[in-house]
CSV table of C-alpha atoms and ligand atoms in Angstrom, one decimal:
chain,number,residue,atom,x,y,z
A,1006,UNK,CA,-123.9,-69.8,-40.7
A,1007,UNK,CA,-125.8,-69.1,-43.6
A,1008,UNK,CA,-125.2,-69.9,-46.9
A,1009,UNK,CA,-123.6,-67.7,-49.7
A,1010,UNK,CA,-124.1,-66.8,-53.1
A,1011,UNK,CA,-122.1,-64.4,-55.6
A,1012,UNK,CA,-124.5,-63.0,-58.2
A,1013,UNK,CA,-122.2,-60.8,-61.1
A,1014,UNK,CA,-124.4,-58.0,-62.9
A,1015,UNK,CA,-126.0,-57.3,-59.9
A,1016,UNK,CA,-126.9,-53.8,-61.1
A,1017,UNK,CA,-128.2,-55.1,-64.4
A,1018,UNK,CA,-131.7,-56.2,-65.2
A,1019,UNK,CA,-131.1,-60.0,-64.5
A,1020,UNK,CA,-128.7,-59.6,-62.0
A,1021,UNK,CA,-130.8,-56.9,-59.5
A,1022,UNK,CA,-133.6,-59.5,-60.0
A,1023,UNK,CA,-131.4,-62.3,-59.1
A,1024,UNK,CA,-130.8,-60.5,-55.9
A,1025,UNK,CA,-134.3,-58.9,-54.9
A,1026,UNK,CA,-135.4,-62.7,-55.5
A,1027,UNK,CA,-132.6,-64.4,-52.7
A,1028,UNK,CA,-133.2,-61.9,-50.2
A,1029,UNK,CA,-136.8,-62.3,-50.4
A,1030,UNK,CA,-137.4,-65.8,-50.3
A,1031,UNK,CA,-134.0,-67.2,-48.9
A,1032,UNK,CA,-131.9,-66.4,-45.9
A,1033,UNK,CA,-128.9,-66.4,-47.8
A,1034,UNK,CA,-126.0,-63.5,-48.1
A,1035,UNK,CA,-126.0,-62.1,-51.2
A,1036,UNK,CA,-122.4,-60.3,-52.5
A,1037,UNK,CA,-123.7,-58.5,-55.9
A,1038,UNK,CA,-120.6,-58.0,-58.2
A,1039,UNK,CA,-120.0,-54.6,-59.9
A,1040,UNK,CA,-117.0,-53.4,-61.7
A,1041,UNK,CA,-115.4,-50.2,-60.7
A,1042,UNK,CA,-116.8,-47.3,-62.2
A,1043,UNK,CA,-116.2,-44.0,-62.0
A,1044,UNK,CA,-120.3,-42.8,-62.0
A,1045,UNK,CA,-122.1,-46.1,-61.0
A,1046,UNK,CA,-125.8,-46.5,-61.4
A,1047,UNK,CA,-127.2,-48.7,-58.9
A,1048,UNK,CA,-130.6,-47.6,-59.5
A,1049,UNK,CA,-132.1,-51.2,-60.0
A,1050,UNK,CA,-130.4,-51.9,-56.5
A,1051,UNK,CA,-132.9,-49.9,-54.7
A,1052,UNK,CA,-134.3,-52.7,-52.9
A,1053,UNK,CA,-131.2,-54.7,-52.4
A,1054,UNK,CA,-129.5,-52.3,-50.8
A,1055,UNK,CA,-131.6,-52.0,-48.0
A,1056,UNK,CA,-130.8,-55.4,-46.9
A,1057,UNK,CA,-128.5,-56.0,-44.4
A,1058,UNK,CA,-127.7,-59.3,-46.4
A,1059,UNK,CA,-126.8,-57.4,-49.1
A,1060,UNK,CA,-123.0,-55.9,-50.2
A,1061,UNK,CA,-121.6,-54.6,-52.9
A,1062,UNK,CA,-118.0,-56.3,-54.0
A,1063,UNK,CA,-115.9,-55.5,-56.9
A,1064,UNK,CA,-114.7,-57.9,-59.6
A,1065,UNK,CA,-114.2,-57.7,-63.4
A,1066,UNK,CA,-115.2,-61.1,-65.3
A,1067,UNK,CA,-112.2,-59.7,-67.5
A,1068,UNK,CA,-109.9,-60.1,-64.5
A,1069,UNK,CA,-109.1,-63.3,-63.4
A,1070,UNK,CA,-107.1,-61.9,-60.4
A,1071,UNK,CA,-110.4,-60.4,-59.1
A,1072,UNK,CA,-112.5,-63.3,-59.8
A,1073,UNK,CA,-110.2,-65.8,-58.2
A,1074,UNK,CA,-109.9,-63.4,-54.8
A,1075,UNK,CA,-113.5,-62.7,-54.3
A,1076,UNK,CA,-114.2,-66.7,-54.4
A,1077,UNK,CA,-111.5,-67.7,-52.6
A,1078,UNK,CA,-112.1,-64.8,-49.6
A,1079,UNK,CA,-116.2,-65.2,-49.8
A,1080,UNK,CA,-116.0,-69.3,-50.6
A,1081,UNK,CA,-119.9,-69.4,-51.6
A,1082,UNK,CA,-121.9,-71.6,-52.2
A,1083,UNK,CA,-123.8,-70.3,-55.2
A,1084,UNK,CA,-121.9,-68.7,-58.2
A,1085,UNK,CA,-124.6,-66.7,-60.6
A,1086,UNK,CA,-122.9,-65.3,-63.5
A,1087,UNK,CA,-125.4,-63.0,-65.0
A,1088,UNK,CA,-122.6,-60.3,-66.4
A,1089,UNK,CA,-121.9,-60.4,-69.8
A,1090,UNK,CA,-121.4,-57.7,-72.8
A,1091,UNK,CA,-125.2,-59.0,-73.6
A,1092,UNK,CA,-125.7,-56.1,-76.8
A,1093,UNK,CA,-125.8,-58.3,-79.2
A,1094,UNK,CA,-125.8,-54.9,-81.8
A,1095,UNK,CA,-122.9,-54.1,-80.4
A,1096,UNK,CA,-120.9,-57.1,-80.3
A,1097,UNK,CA,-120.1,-56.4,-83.6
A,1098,UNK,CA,-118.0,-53.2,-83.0
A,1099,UNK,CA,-116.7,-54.3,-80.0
A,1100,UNK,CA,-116.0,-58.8,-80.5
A,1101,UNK,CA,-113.1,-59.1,-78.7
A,1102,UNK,CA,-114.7,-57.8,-75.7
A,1103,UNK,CA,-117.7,-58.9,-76.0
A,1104,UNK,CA,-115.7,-62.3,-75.9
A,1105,UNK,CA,-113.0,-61.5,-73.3
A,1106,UNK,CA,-116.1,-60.9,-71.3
A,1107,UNK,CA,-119.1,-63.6,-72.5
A,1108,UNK,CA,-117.0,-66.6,-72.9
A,1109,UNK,CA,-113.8,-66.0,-71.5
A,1110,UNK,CA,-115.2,-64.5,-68.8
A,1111,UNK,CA,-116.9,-67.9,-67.7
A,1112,UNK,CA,-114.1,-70.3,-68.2
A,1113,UNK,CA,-112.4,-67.1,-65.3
A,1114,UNK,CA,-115.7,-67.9,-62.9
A,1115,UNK,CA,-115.1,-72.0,-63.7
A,1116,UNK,CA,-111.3,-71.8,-63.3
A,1117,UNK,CA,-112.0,-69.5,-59.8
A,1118,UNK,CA,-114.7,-72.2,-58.7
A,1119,UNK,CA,-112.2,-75.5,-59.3
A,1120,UNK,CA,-108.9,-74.1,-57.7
A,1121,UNK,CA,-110.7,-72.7,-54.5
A,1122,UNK,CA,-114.2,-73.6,-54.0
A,1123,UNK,CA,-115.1,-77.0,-55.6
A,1124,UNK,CA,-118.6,-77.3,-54.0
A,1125,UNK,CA,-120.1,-74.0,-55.4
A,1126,UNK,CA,-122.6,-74.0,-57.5
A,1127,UNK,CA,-121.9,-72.2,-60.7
A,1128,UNK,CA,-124.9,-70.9,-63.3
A,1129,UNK,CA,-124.0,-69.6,-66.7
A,1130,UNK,CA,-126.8,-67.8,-68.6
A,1131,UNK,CA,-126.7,-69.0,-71.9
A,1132,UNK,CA,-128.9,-67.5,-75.1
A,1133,UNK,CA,-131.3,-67.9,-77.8
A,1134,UNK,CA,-128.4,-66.3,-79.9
A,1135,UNK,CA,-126.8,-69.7,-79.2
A,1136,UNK,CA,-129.7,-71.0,-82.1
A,1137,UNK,CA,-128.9,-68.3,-84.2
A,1138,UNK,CA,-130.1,-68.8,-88.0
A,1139,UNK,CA,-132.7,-71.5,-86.9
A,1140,UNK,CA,-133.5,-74.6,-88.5
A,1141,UNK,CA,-136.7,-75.7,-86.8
A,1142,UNK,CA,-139.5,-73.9,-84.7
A,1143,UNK,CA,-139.7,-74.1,-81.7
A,1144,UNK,CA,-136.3,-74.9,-80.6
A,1145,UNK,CA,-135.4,-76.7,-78.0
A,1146,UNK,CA,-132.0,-77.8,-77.2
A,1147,UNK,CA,-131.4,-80.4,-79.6
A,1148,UNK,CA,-131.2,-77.5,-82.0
A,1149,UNK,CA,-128.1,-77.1,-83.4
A,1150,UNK,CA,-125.6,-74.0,-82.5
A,1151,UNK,CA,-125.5,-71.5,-85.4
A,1152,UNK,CA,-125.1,-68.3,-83.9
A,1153,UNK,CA,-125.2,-65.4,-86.5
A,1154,UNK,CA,-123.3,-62.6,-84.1
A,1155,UNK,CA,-120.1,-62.0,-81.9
A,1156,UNK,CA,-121.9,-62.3,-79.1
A,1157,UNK,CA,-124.3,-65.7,-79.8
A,1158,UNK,CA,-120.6,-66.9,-80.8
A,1159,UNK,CA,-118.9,-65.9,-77.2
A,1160,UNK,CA,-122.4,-67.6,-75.5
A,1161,UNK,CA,-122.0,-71.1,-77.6
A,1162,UNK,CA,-118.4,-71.3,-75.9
A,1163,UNK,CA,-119.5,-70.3,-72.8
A,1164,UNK,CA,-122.1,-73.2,-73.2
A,1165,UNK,CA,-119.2,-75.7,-74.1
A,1166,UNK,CA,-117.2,-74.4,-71.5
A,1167,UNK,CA,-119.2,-75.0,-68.8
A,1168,UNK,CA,-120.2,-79.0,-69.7
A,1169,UNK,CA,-116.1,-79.6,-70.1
A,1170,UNK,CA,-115.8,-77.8,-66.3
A,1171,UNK,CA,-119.0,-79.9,-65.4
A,1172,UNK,CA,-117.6,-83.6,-66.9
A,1173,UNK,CA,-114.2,-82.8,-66.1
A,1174,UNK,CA,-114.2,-81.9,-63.1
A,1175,UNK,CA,-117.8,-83.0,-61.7
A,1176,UNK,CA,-118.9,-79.2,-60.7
A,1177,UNK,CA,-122.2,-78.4,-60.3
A,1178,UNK,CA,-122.3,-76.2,-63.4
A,1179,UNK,CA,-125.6,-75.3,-65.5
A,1180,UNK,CA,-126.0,-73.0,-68.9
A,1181,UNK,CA,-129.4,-72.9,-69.4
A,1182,UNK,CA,-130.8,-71.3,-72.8
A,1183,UNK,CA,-132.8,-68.3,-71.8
A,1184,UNK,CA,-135.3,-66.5,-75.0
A,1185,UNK,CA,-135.6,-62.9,-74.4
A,1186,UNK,CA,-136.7,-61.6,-71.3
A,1187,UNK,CA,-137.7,-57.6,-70.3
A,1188,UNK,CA,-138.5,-55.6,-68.0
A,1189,UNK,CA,-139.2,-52.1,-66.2
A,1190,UNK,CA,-135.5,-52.8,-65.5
A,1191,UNK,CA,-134.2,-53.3,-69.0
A,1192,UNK,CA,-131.3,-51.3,-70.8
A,1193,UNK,CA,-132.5,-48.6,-73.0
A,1194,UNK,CA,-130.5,-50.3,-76.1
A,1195,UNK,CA,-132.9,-53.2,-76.7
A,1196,UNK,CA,-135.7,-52.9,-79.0
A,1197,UNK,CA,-138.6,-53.1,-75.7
A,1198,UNK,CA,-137.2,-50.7,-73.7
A,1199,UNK,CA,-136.2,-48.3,-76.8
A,1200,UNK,CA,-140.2,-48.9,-78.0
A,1201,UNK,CA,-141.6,-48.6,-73.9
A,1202,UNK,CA,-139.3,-45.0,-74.0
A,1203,UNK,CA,-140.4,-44.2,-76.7
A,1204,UNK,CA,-144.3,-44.4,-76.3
A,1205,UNK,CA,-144.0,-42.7,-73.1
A,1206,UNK,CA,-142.0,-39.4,-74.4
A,1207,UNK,CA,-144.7,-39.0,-77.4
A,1208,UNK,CA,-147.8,-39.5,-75.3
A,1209,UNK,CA,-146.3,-37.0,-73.5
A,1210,UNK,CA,-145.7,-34.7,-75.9
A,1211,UNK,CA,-149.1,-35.1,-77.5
A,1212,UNK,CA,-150.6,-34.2,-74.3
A,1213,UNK,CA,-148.6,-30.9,-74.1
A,1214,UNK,CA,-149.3,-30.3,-77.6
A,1215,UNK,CA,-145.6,-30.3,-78.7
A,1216,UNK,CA,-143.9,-31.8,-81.8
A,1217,UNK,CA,-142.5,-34.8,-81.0
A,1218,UNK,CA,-139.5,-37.1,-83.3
A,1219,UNK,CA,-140.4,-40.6,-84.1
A,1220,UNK,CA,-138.8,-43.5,-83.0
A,1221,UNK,CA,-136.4,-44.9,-85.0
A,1222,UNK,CA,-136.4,-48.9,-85.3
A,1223,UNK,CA,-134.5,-51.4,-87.5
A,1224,UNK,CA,-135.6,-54.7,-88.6
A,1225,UNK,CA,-139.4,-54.3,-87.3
A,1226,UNK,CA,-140.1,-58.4,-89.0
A,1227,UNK,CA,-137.6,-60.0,-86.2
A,1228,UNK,CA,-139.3,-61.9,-84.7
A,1229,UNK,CA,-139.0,-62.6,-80.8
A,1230,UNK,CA,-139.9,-65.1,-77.9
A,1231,UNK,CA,-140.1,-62.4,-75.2
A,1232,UNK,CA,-140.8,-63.1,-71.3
A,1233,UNK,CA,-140.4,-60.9,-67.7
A,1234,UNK,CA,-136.7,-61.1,-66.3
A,1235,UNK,CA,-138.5,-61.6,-63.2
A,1236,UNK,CA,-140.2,-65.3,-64.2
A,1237,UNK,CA,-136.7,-66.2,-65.5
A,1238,UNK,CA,-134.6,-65.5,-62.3
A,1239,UNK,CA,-137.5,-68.0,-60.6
A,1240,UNK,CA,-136.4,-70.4,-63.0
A,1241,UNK,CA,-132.9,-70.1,-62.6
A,1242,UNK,CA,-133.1,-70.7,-58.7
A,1243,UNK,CA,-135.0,-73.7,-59.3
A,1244,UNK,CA,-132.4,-75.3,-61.5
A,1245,UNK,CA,-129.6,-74.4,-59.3
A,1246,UNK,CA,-131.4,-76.5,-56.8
A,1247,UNK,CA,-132.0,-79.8,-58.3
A,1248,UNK,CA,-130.0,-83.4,-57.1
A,1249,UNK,CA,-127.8,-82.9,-60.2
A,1250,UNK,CA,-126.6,-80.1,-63.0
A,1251,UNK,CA,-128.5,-80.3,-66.1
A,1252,UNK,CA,-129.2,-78.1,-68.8
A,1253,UNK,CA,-132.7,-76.4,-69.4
A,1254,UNK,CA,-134.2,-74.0,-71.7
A,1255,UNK,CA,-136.5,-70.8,-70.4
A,1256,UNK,CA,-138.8,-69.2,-73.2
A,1257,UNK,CA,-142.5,-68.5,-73.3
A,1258,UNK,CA,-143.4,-70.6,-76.2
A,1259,UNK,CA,-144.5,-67.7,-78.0
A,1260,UNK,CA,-142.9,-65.4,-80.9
A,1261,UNK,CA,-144.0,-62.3,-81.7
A,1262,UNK,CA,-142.4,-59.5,-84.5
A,1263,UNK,CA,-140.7,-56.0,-83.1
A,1264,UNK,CA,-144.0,-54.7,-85.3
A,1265,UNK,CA,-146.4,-56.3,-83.1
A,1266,UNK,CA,-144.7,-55.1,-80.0
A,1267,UNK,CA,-144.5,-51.5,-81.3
A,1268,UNK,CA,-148.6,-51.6,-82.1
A,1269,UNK,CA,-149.4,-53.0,-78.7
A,1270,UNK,CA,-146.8,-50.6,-76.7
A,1271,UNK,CA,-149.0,-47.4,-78.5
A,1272,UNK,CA,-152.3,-49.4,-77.3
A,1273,UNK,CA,-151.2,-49.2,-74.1
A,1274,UNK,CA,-150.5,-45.5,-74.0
A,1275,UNK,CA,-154.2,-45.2,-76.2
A,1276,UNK,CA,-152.7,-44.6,-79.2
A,1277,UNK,CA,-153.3,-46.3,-82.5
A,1278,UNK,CA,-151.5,-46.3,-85.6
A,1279,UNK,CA,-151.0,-47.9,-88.6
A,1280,UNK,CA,-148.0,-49.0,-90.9
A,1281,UNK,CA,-147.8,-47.8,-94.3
A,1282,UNK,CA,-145.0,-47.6,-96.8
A,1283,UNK,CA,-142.3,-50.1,-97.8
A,1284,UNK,CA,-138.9,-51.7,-96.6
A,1285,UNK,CA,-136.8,-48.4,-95.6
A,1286,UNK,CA,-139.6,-46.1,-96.1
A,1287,UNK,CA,-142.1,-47.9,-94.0
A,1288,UNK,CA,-143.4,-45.8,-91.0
A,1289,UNK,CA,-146.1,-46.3,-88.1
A,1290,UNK,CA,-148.3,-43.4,-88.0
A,1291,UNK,CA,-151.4,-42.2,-85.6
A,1292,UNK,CA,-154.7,-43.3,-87.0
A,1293,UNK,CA,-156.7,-41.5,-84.6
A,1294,UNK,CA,-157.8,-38.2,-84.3
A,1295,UNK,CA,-156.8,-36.1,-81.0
A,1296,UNK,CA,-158.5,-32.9,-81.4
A,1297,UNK,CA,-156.2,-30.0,-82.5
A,1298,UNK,CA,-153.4,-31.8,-80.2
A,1299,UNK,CA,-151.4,-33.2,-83.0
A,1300,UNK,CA,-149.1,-31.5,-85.4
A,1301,UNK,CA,-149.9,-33.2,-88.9
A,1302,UNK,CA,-146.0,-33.4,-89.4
A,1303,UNK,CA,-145.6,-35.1,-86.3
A,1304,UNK,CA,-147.7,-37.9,-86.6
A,1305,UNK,CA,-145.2,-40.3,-87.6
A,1306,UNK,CA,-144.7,-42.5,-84.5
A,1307,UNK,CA,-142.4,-44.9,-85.6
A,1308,UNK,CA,-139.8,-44.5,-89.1
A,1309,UNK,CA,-137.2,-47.0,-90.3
A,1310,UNK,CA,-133.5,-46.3,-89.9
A,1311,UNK,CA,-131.2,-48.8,-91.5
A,1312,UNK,CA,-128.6,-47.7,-89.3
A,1313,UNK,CA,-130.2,-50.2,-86.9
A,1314,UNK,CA,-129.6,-52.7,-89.1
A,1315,UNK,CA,-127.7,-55.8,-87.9
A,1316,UNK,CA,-125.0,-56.9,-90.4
A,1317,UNK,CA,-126.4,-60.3,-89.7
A,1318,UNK,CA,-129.6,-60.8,-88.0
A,1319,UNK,CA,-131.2,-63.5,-86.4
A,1320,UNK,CA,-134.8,-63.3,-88.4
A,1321,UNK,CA,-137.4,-66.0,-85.7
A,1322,UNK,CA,-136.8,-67.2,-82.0
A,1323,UNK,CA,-139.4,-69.1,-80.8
A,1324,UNK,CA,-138.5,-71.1,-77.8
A,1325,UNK,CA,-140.0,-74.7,-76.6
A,1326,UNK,CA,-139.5,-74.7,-72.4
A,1327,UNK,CA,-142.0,-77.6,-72.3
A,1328,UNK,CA,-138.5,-79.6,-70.5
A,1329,UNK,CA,-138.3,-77.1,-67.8
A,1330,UNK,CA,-142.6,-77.1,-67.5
A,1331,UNK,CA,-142.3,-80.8,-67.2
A,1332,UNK,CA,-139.3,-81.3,-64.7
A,1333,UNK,CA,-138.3,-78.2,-63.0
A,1334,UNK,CA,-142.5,-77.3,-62.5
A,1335,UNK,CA,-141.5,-73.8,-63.9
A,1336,UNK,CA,-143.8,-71.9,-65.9
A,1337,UNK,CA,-143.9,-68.0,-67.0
A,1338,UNK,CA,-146.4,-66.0,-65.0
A,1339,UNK,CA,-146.6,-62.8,-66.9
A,1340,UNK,CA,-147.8,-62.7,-69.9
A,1341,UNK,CA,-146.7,-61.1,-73.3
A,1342,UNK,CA,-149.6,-58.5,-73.0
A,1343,UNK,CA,-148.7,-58.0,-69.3
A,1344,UNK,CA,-144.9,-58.0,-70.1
A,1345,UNK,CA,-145.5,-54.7,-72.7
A,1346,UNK,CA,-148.1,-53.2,-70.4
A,1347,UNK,CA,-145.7,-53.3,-67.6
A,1348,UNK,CA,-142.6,-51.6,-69.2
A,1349,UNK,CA,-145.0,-48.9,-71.2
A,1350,UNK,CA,-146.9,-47.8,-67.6
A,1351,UNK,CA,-143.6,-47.8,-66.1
A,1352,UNK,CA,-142.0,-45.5,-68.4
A,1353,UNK,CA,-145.1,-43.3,-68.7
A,1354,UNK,CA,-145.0,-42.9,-65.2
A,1355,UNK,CA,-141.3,-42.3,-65.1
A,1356,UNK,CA,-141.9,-39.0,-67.9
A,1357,UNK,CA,-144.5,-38.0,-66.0
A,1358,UNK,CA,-142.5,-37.2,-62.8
A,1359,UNK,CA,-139.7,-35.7,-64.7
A,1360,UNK,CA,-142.1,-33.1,-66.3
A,1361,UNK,CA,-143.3,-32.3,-63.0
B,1560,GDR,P1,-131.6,-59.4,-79.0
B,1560,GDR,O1,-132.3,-58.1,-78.4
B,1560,GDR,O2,-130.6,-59.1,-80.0
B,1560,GDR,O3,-132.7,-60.4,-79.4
B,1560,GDR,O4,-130.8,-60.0,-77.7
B,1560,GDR,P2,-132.6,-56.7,-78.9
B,1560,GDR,O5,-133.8,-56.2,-78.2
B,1560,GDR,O6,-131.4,-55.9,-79.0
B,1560,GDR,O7,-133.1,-57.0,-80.5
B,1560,GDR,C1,-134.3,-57.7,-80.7
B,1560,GDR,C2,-134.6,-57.6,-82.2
B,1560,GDR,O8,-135.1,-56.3,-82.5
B,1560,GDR,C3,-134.5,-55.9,-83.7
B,1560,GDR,N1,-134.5,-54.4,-83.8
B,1560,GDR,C4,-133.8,-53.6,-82.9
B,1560,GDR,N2,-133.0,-53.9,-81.9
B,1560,GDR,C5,-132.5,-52.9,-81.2
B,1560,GDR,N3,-131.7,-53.1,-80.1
B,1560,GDR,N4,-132.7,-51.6,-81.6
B,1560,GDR,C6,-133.4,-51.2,-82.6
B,1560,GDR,O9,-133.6,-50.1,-82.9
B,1560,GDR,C7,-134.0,-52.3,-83.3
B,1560,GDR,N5,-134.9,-52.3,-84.4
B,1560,GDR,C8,-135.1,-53.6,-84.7
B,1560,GDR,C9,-133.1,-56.5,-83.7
B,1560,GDR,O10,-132.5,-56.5,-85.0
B,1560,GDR,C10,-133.5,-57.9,-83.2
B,1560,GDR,O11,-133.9,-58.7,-84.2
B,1560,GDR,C11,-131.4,-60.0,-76.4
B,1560,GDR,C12,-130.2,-59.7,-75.5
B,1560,GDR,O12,-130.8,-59.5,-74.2
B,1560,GDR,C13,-129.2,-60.8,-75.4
B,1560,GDR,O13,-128.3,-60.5,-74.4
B,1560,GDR,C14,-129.9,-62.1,-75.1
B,1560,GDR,O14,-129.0,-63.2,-75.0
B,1560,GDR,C15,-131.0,-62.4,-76.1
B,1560,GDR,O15,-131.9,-61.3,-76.1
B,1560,GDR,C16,-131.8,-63.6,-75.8
């Protein structure tokens, strides 16, 4: 019979991954998680769904009840928790969920796993937000826990949570620290995706010669250690798969600001601009010339609007994997560059077809 794995999130970023990766280089049956929703959006399932190894079952990380019946009625043999409320902007307005769901949520999985199916392998995705206001660079994960949000908070407990399940109870649990990682696939929220929208609805608007609004960032000095969602799933597998649990961290050893991200995502849809102004003034303009294209009063690309301020921000992540390198042999494959090209194309395409 072959083997089973529950993956939560499945229709998110990570968790669609997670899934398009098993059924393409395992044999096993793959039951994606979703909670009930009145208009679901399976659109990163695409793939998945097309497999016969492939089902759709509801559960709700906030309800034990459904947690605890899809385990004991599927008893699998993988548990991938990649379901979380992962905004960390919002996890500000909305803490208690955000730890109902991120930590509480876990010790539910951990809970489900030790009553009815001991042998499971269980995987919590931990964050960089763990790290929070960072003492050292790069961290690795000696570095201490100082999350600075609801939601870095909620992942540190999810990260203690899962060693107590682990000694206690000698599961085969793993949290492992993963940096920031984008895609094609990634929620319109975060700063990459907001930026790879962005780029793609002025270019085309310059091309049709219409005005067009800037888009409106916060803290463009953050600085980030971004890699593809895809390399991290590969990474995840690979430590689900080792002789015993241990914890790793996933990053690409590189930071970079929000500002450098912004420049390159214009590069890559052949625009270039340039920043001028200060703090809440500052703005990201075109510095090149497109004929009579371009509207003078719309050649602000990119303005500051404090309103995406974070009342506490995490200012530099900059991860150190070299652990992982050494003893998983996992290493990125898509490169920074790569990672911005790939979301700005994508997008671009994506506006193109709905002007057609
Ligand atoms: P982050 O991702 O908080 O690092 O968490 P996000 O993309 O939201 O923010 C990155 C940085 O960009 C700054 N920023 C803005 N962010 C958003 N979302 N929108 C803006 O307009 C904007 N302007 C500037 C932020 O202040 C921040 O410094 C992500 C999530 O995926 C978590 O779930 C995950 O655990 C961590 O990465 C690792």
């Amino acid at each position: 019979m072959a083997k089973k794995i529950i993956i939560t999130g499945v229709s998110g970023q990570d968790g669609s991954y997670m899934a398009d990766f098993i059924l393409n280089n395992t044999d096993l049956d793959v039951f994606g998680m979703v909670r009930r929703a009145s208009k679901p959006d399976y659109s990163n399932l695409k793939n998945a769904l097309k497999s016969s190894r492939f089902k759709l079952v509801t559960g709700d990380l906030s309800d034990s009840q459904s947690i605890e019946n899809l385990v004991r009625e599927i008893n699998p043999d993988y548990f991938i928790n990649l379901a979380a409320q992962s905004f960390v902007g919002a996890s500000w307005q909305i803490p208690e969920q955000t730890f109902d769901v991120t930590a509480v949520g876990v010790l539910r999985c951990l809970e489900a796993i030790r009553k009815f199916s001991p042998k499971c392998r269980f995987y919590s995705a931990g964050s960089s937000e763990e790290m929070g206001d960072v003492t050292y660079s790069p961290q690795d994960l000696n570095h201490p826990i100082r999350p600075r949000s609801p939601y870095g908070a909620a992942k540190a407990a999810a990260r203690h949570l899962t060693k107590v399940y682990k000694e206690s109870y000698n599961l085969y649990a793993v949290h492992s620290i993963l940096y920031n990682h984008e895609s094609e696939r990634r929620g319109e929220e975060f700063v990459t995706r907001k930026i790879s929208k962005g780029v793609a609805r002025i270019l085309t608007s310059i091309k049709r010669d219409r005005a067009f609004k800037p888009i409106e960032l916060g803290n463009v000095d953050a600085k980030r250690d971004w890699s593809h969602a895809k390399d991290f799933v590969r990474g995840i597998w690979i430590m689900m798969n080792q002789e015993k649990a241990k914890e790793y961290l996933l990053s690409s050893n590189e930071t970079h600001s929000i500002r450098e991200f912004v420049e390159k995502a214009f590069l890559c849809a052949g625009i270039s601009g340039l920043w001028h102004g200060e703090r809440e003034g500052e703005e990201f303009s075109i510095s090149q010339s497109y004929g009579n294209a371009v509207n003078p009063s719309s050649s602000v690309l990119v303005k500051i609007n404090p309103e995406f301020y974070r009342p506490a921000e995490v200012a530099l992540l900059h991860g150190d994997s070299s652990l992982a390198r050494k003893e998983l042999g996992w290493q990125p494959e898509i490169s920074f560059d790569k990672l911005v090209e790939l979301m700005v194309l994508s997008d671009i395409d994506e506006a193109q077809k709905s002007e057609e």
